[in-house]
Amino acid sequence: MGSGTWSTDVYDAAATYRAGTGASAFAYSDSATRGARSTWQAHPTLDPSGLTTRESRDSDEHPDSLAVAVLFDVTGSMQTVPRVLQTKLPELFGLLLRKGYTEHPQILFGAVGDATCDRVPLQLGQFESDNRMDDDLGNILLEGGGGGQMTESYELAMYAMARHTALDCVERRGRKGYLFLIGDELPYGKVKAREVAAVLGETIPEDIPVPVILAELQRLYHVYFILPAGTAYAGSAEVLGTWRKLLGQHVIELDDLDAVCETIALTIGLGEEAIDLQEGLDDLTDLGSGSVATVGKALGGLARRTTGVAVPGPSLLDATDRAATGTTRL
Amino acid sequence: MTAPHPDGHVIVCDLGFGDAGKGTVVDHLCRRQPAGRPYRAVVRHNGGAQAAHNVVTDDGQHHTFAQFGSGTLAGVPTHLSRFALVDPLALAAEARHLAGLGVPDPFALLTVDRRALLTTPYHAAANRLREQRRGAARHGSCGLGIGETAHYALQYPADAPTAGDCTTPGRLRHLLDLLRARLAEQLGLTPEDLPAPPPADCTAAFTAFAARVRLTDPGHLGRLLRSGPVVFEGAQGVLLDEHHGFHPYTTWSTTTFDNAETLLAEEGAARAALRLGVLRTYTTRHGAGPLPTHDKDLTVPEHHNGTGPWQGPFRIGHFDTVAHRYALAAAGGADALALTHLDIPAHHRDLRIAETYELDGTPCTPSPAVTPATSPPRPRSPTPCSAPGPVGSPTPAPTRRPGPRRSGSASPSPSCSSPTARRPVRNASAGPPPGALPSTP
C-alpha cells in the first residue's frame, strides 16, 4: 500500500496535462474519420435522420427548465470550437447556476456543416441538464470539410430547431429559450426541400426562405450568431452584414474563442434580466476568468436591450409525434 | 446474502491491511467481461493517490495503480467518485507511466466527480512534517497528504478545494493561499517555509488538469450504473478502516463496502452489487501498527512492496483467520471471496494459519463495536492451526506479539470478548463523525 514514489513536480504535471490536443475527448470523431470519407456518419445519438423532437421539459428535479441550444460550425477553421466548448463547459454551468442567472438550464449541442457537400451536414444532441451534454459533445463528428464558398447550412439547423424541438419554458411559461449559432459563414438563402428529405428524411412541400424559418424559430428562441475572431471570414462585411440584417443586435463578434462560454452565459444572464453587463463582468472577475475585457467588448451592444416574451403556442409537432418521443431525465 | 445483481455490479474490498490483491482481481474481472455486458467503468469509492494496486499482465507489463482504476490496462475507464481524493500532480505522473506502457491517452479514460476533494502539495508537506515530528510514534503514513486532506475538509468544509474548483483559477488560487497559510500556521511555520511549490504554480497545474480531465456533475454515476455493469475498486483494507481499524494505525477513509453501497443507494440501486472480499493466502501489512501473526522469519518474496520512506518495512505474517473474520464482520459480510497468491503456500511450507487469539490463556474473539465497546483485542498468541489446515502443519506460534496501540481518544475500535482487558471507551455511535480520523493527524 502506498507508493509514495510518484513525482509531484507541478511543472511536469502541468506539461503532461497540456500535452496533446485533447483530441481524445472526441473519440467518436477521431475514429469515425479514420476510414474513407464515404463511410462517415453521425453518431446515432446525434443523427437527425428520422428526427421526431428534441424536448426540453420540466421535471421534479428541474421544475423551471430553460432551453439553451448551442450549434456550431464544424467545418474547416471552426473545428476548434467544440474542443474549446468542452473544456469550458464547467464555466458555462458554473456561471449560469452559481451566479443564479437561471436555475435549471437544459443545454443542447449541435453541429452544422454544408449540406451541399458534407457527409454529415447536421448533428443534434438532446437537451440535457447534466453533463450528458458532454457525451454529446464527445460524439460530434468534426467533419472538417466545407466548400470554402462562405456558406454553411445554418438554415437547415434553423429548420430542425424550429420544427423539431418542444420547450416547456415556452409552452408553460411563455419564456423563450436561447439559441446560439457559432460560425463564420453565411446561411444558404432557403431551406431546400430535397436537403430536408436527405438529411432528416421528411417531406416538405416546398423550399422555405431563411427569413420565414427564422421567424418560426424566433417564436421559440432568442437567436444569436457568434462570430469568433481568427476564423476564415471573421470581420467580413458580407458575413456580418447578412447576419445583422437577419438578427439585428443579436450578432456578437468575439475576439477570443476561449471566451465563448462566458459570452453565452452572460448573454443569458442579460436576457433573463438577472444581471446588467457590469454585474456580469464582475461575476467573471470573481470567478477568475481571463476573458472579462473580451466579453465586455463583445456584449457591449447587447447590454441595453430588453427581453421579449415568446408567443405561447402549441408545439409544432402533431400529437403522435410528441407521444412517440421522450427524453429520459434523471 | 444478497444475490448478485443482474446488472453485474461488483464491489471489491480488501479484508486485511491492504495489499491482498485488489488490483489483480479488478484487472481479472475487467478482462473476463461478462458476454455482451462489458464493464463500463471502474469506480473508486475511497482513498486517493496513496493506493498502490499492482497489476502485472500476461505479457509482463506492470503498473502500480494509484488513482487510475486497475481495469485501465484492460481498457476499462475510471471514474473517481465524490468519495475519492484527487491528487492531480500524482495523477499526471501516473498517466505518464501508463502512456509509456502503451495506453494511448490515459486522460481520455478518466472522469472525476467535481465534488471530490483535492490533495495538494501543501497537504503532503504538512503530512510529512507531522509524521516526522511523531518520531518513533509514527502512524505509518504514506506521506502523500491523504489524512491532511480529509482533516482540513472537516475543519474548513467551505474552503477545502475540490476538483471542480480547478475550473476557476481565481477561486482556486484563493483557496490554495488559504490552505497553505493555515497548514503552515498549525505547524508553526511561515507559508513560504512549507516545502511545497508556490500556489501560483499549483494553480497553473491544477487548471491544466481541469482542462484535460473530464469533470462530472452528480448525475454521472447514475448514468454509468444504468448503462452497464461497474466495478467499485476499494483502496486499503478493512483492518485500516477509520472506524474499525487499530487506532491510531488507521487510514482516514471508509475502507469497507459502505461508500460504494452509499453511492449505489443514492442512484436507486441499493444492495445492487456483488460484494467481493479479497484476501491473500497469508496476511501482510505495510506501515506501522499491529500485525498479530507477523513472523520475521518468513521468507516469502514480495516483488512490489519494499520498505517505503514513510511507511517503513513491508511485513509478512501467517494467515490471520481471526483478523479477517473480524474484518468480514466489520464490513457487514460479503457475497464472495477472492483469494490471491495461491501459489505461495506450496513453496513456503513454513506458512501457517492462526485460528484463534488467546488472551491470558483464554480464547479471544474480537468483534466490531456495535454496542458500547469493551477493549481492543490483545492478540497475544496467534495460535497455529489447531486442526490441519490447507497450508502447513502445526508449529509453535509466531513469536512477535504486537499489542495494538491506542491513541487514548474515544473512538470505535475492535472489541474483544475477553473479560480481563475490559476498559470503558465510548460507544461507536458516539465517536467522531464519519470521515473523522480518530487520532490527531
PDB file of C-alpha atoms in Angstrom, chain A residues 93-191:
ATOM      1  CA  PHE A  93     -22.599  25.817 -15.998  1.00  0.00           C
ATOM      2  CA  GLY A  94     -20.796  27.475 -13.150  1.00  0.00           C
ATOM      3  CA  LEU A  95     -21.823  30.892 -14.312  1.00  0.00           C
ATOM      4  CA  LEU A  96     -25.410  30.034 -15.093  1.00  0.00           C
ATOM      5  CA  LEU A  97     -26.010  28.151 -11.872  1.00  0.00           C
ATOM      6  CA  ARG A  98     -23.702  29.571  -9.257  1.00  0.00           C
ATOM      7  CA  LYS A  99     -24.323  33.135 -10.228  1.00  0.00           C
ATOM      8  CA  GLY A 100     -28.045  32.444 -10.366  1.00  0.00           C
ATOM      9  CA  TYR A 101     -28.629  33.595 -13.947  1.00  0.00           C
ATOM     10  CA  THR A 102     -31.055  30.772 -14.370  1.00  0.00           C
ATOM     11  CA  GLU A 103     -31.713  27.843 -12.136  1.00  0.00           C
ATOM     12  CA  HIS A 104     -32.438  24.956 -14.448  1.00  0.00           C
ATOM     13  CA  PRO A 105     -30.687  25.308 -17.779  1.00  0.00           C
ATOM     14  CA  GLN A 106     -31.028  22.433 -20.211  1.00  0.00           C
ATOM     15  CA  ILE A 107     -28.401  22.566 -22.873  1.00  0.00           C
ATOM     16  CA  LEU A 108     -28.386  21.022 -26.334  1.00  0.00           C
ATOM     17  CA  PHE A 109     -25.327  20.917 -28.552  1.00  0.00           C
ATOM     18  CA  GLY A 110     -25.430  20.566 -32.278  1.00  0.00           C
ATOM     19  CA  ALA A 111     -23.141  20.897 -35.242  1.00  0.00           C
ATOM     20  CA  VAL A 112     -23.666  22.481 -38.629  1.00  0.00           C
ATOM     21  CA  GLY A 113     -21.928  21.547 -41.859  1.00  0.00           C
ATOM     22  CA  ASP A 114     -22.640  22.060 -45.512  1.00  0.00           C
ATOM     23  CA  ALA A 115     -25.498  20.021 -46.950  1.00  0.00           C
ATOM     24  CA  THR A 116     -24.272  20.562 -50.492  1.00  0.00           C
ATOM     25  CA  CYS A 117     -21.003  18.707 -49.952  1.00  0.00           C
ATOM     26  CA  ASP A 118     -20.672  17.234 -46.451  1.00  0.00           C
ATOM     27  CA  ARG A 119     -21.424  13.678 -45.439  1.00  0.00           C
ATOM     28  CA  VAL A 120     -22.775  14.882 -42.108  1.00  0.00           C
ATOM     29  CA  PRO A 121     -24.251  18.358 -42.507  1.00  0.00           C
ATOM     30  CA  LEU A 122     -26.288  18.403 -39.292  1.00  0.00           C
ATOM     31  CA  GLN A 123     -25.923  16.841 -35.834  1.00  0.00           C
ATOM     32  CA  LEU A 124     -28.226  17.478 -32.899  1.00  0.00           C
ATOM     33  CA  GLY A 125     -27.895  16.255 -29.312  1.00  0.00           C
ATOM     34  CA  GLN A 126     -30.569  16.312 -26.638  1.00  0.00           C
ATOM     35  CA  PHE A 127     -31.426  18.975 -24.112  1.00  0.00           C
ATOM     36  CA  GLU A 128     -29.587  17.833 -21.029  1.00  0.00           C
ATOM     37  CA  SER A 129     -29.488  19.213 -17.535  1.00  0.00           C
ATOM     38  CA  ASP A 130     -26.324  17.418 -16.501  1.00  0.00           C
ATOM     39  CA  ASN A 131     -23.117  16.501 -18.161  1.00  0.00           C
ATOM     40  CA  ARG A 132     -24.654  14.071 -20.588  1.00  0.00           C
ATOM     41  CA  MET A 133     -24.315  17.013 -22.917  1.00  0.00           C
ATOM     42  CA  ASP A 134     -20.640  16.393 -22.524  1.00  0.00           C
ATOM     43  CA  ASP A 135     -21.168  12.980 -24.099  1.00  0.00           C
ATOM     44  CA  ASP A 136     -22.999  14.646 -26.967  1.00  0.00           C
ATOM     45  CA  LEU A 137     -20.071  16.958 -27.472  1.00  0.00           C
ATOM     46  CA  GLY A 138     -17.723  13.998 -27.404  1.00  0.00           C
ATOM     47  CA  ASN A 139     -19.752  12.226 -30.073  1.00  0.00           C
ATOM     48  CA  ILE A 140     -19.870  15.089 -32.507  1.00  0.00           C
ATOM     49  CA  LEU A 141     -18.171  14.312 -35.769  1.00  0.00           C
ATOM     50  CA  LEU A 142     -15.764  17.023 -36.757  1.00  0.00           C
ATOM     51  CA  GLU A 143     -16.025  16.645 -40.480  1.00  0.00           C
ATOM     52  CA  GLY A 144     -13.743  19.488 -41.297  1.00  0.00           C
ATOM     53  CA  GLY A 145     -14.957  19.825 -44.897  1.00  0.00           C
ATOM     54  CA  GLY A 146     -16.913  22.768 -46.156  1.00  0.00           C
ATOM     55  CA  GLY A 147     -16.675  24.134 -49.602  1.00  0.00           C
ATOM     56  CA  GLY A 148     -14.947  27.412 -48.914  1.00  0.00           C
ATOM     57  CA  GLN A 149     -17.804  29.208 -50.636  1.00  0.00           C
ATOM     58  CA  MET A 150     -18.576  31.185 -47.474  1.00  0.00           C
ATOM     59  CA  THR A 151     -21.849  29.360 -46.900  1.00  0.00           C
ATOM     60  CA  GLU A 152     -22.899  26.624 -44.480  1.00  0.00           C
ATOM     61  CA  SER A 153     -26.296  25.030 -43.960  1.00  0.00           C
ATOM     62  CA  TYR A 154     -27.291  27.088 -40.928  1.00  0.00           C
ATOM     63  CA  GLU A 155     -30.780  27.306 -42.386  1.00  0.00           C
ATOM     64  CA  LEU A 156     -31.151  23.540 -42.154  1.00  0.00           C
ATOM     65  CA  ALA A 157     -30.266  23.695 -38.478  1.00  0.00           C
ATOM     66  CA  MET A 158     -32.780  26.510 -38.013  1.00  0.00           C
ATOM     67  CA  TYR A 159     -35.419  24.364 -39.670  1.00  0.00           C
ATOM     68  CA  ALA A 160     -34.731  21.399 -37.422  1.00  0.00           C
ATOM     69  CA  MET A 161     -34.713  23.541 -34.298  1.00  0.00           C
ATOM     70  CA  ALA A 162     -37.880  25.416 -35.287  1.00  0.00           C
ATOM     71  CA  ARG A 163     -39.925  22.382 -36.244  1.00  0.00           C
ATOM     72  CA  HIS A 164     -38.448  19.612 -34.149  1.00  0.00           C
ATOM     73  CA  THR A 165     -37.989  20.959 -30.668  1.00  0.00           C
ATOM     74  CA  ALA A 166     -40.535  21.333 -27.887  1.00  0.00           C
ATOM     75  CA  LEU A 167     -39.794  23.550 -24.916  1.00  0.00           C
ATOM     76  CA  ASP A 168     -41.636  23.744 -21.609  1.00  0.00           C
ATOM     77  CA  CYS A 169     -40.204  27.186 -20.970  1.00  0.00           C
ATOM     78  CA  VAL A 170     -42.197  28.377 -23.981  1.00  0.00           C
ATOM     79  CA  GLU A 171     -45.247  26.166 -23.701  1.00  0.00           C
ATOM     80  CA  ARG A 172     -45.769  26.540 -19.958  1.00  0.00           C
ATOM     81  CA  ARG A 173     -44.313  29.913 -19.167  1.00  0.00           C
ATOM     82  CA  GLY A 174     -44.153  31.862 -22.370  1.00  0.00           C
ATOM     83  CA  ARG A 175     -40.413  32.358 -21.921  1.00  0.00           C
ATOM     84  CA  LYS A 176     -38.247  31.829 -24.948  1.00  0.00           C
ATOM     85  CA  GLY A 177     -35.195  29.630 -24.852  1.00  0.00           C
ATOM     86  CA  TYR A 178     -31.802  30.683 -26.177  1.00  0.00           C
ATOM     87  CA  LEU A 179     -30.200  29.523 -29.390  1.00  0.00           C
ATOM     88  CA  PHE A 180     -26.611  30.345 -30.267  1.00  0.00           C
ATOM     89  CA  LEU A 181     -25.174  29.739 -33.697  1.00  0.00           C
ATOM     90  CA  ILE A 182     -21.396  29.906 -33.689  1.00  0.00           C
ATOM     91  CA  GLY A 183     -19.832  30.248 -37.089  1.00  0.00           C
ATOM     92  CA  ASP A 184     -18.061  32.414 -39.583  1.00  0.00           C
ATOM     93  CA  GLU A 185     -20.068  31.972 -42.768  1.00  0.00           C
ATOM     94  CA  LEU A 186     -23.428  32.672 -44.349  1.00  0.00           C
ATOM     95  CA  PRO A 187     -26.570  30.566 -44.436  1.00  0.00           C
ATOM     96  CA  TYR A 188     -27.940  29.465 -47.766  1.00  0.00           C
ATOM     97  CA  GLY A 189     -30.926  31.535 -48.827  1.00  0.00           C
ATOM     98  CA  LYS A 190     -33.543  28.815 -48.477  1.00  0.00           C
ATOM     99  CA  VAL A 191     -34.222  25.624 -46.588  1.00  0.00           C
TER     100      VAL A 191
END
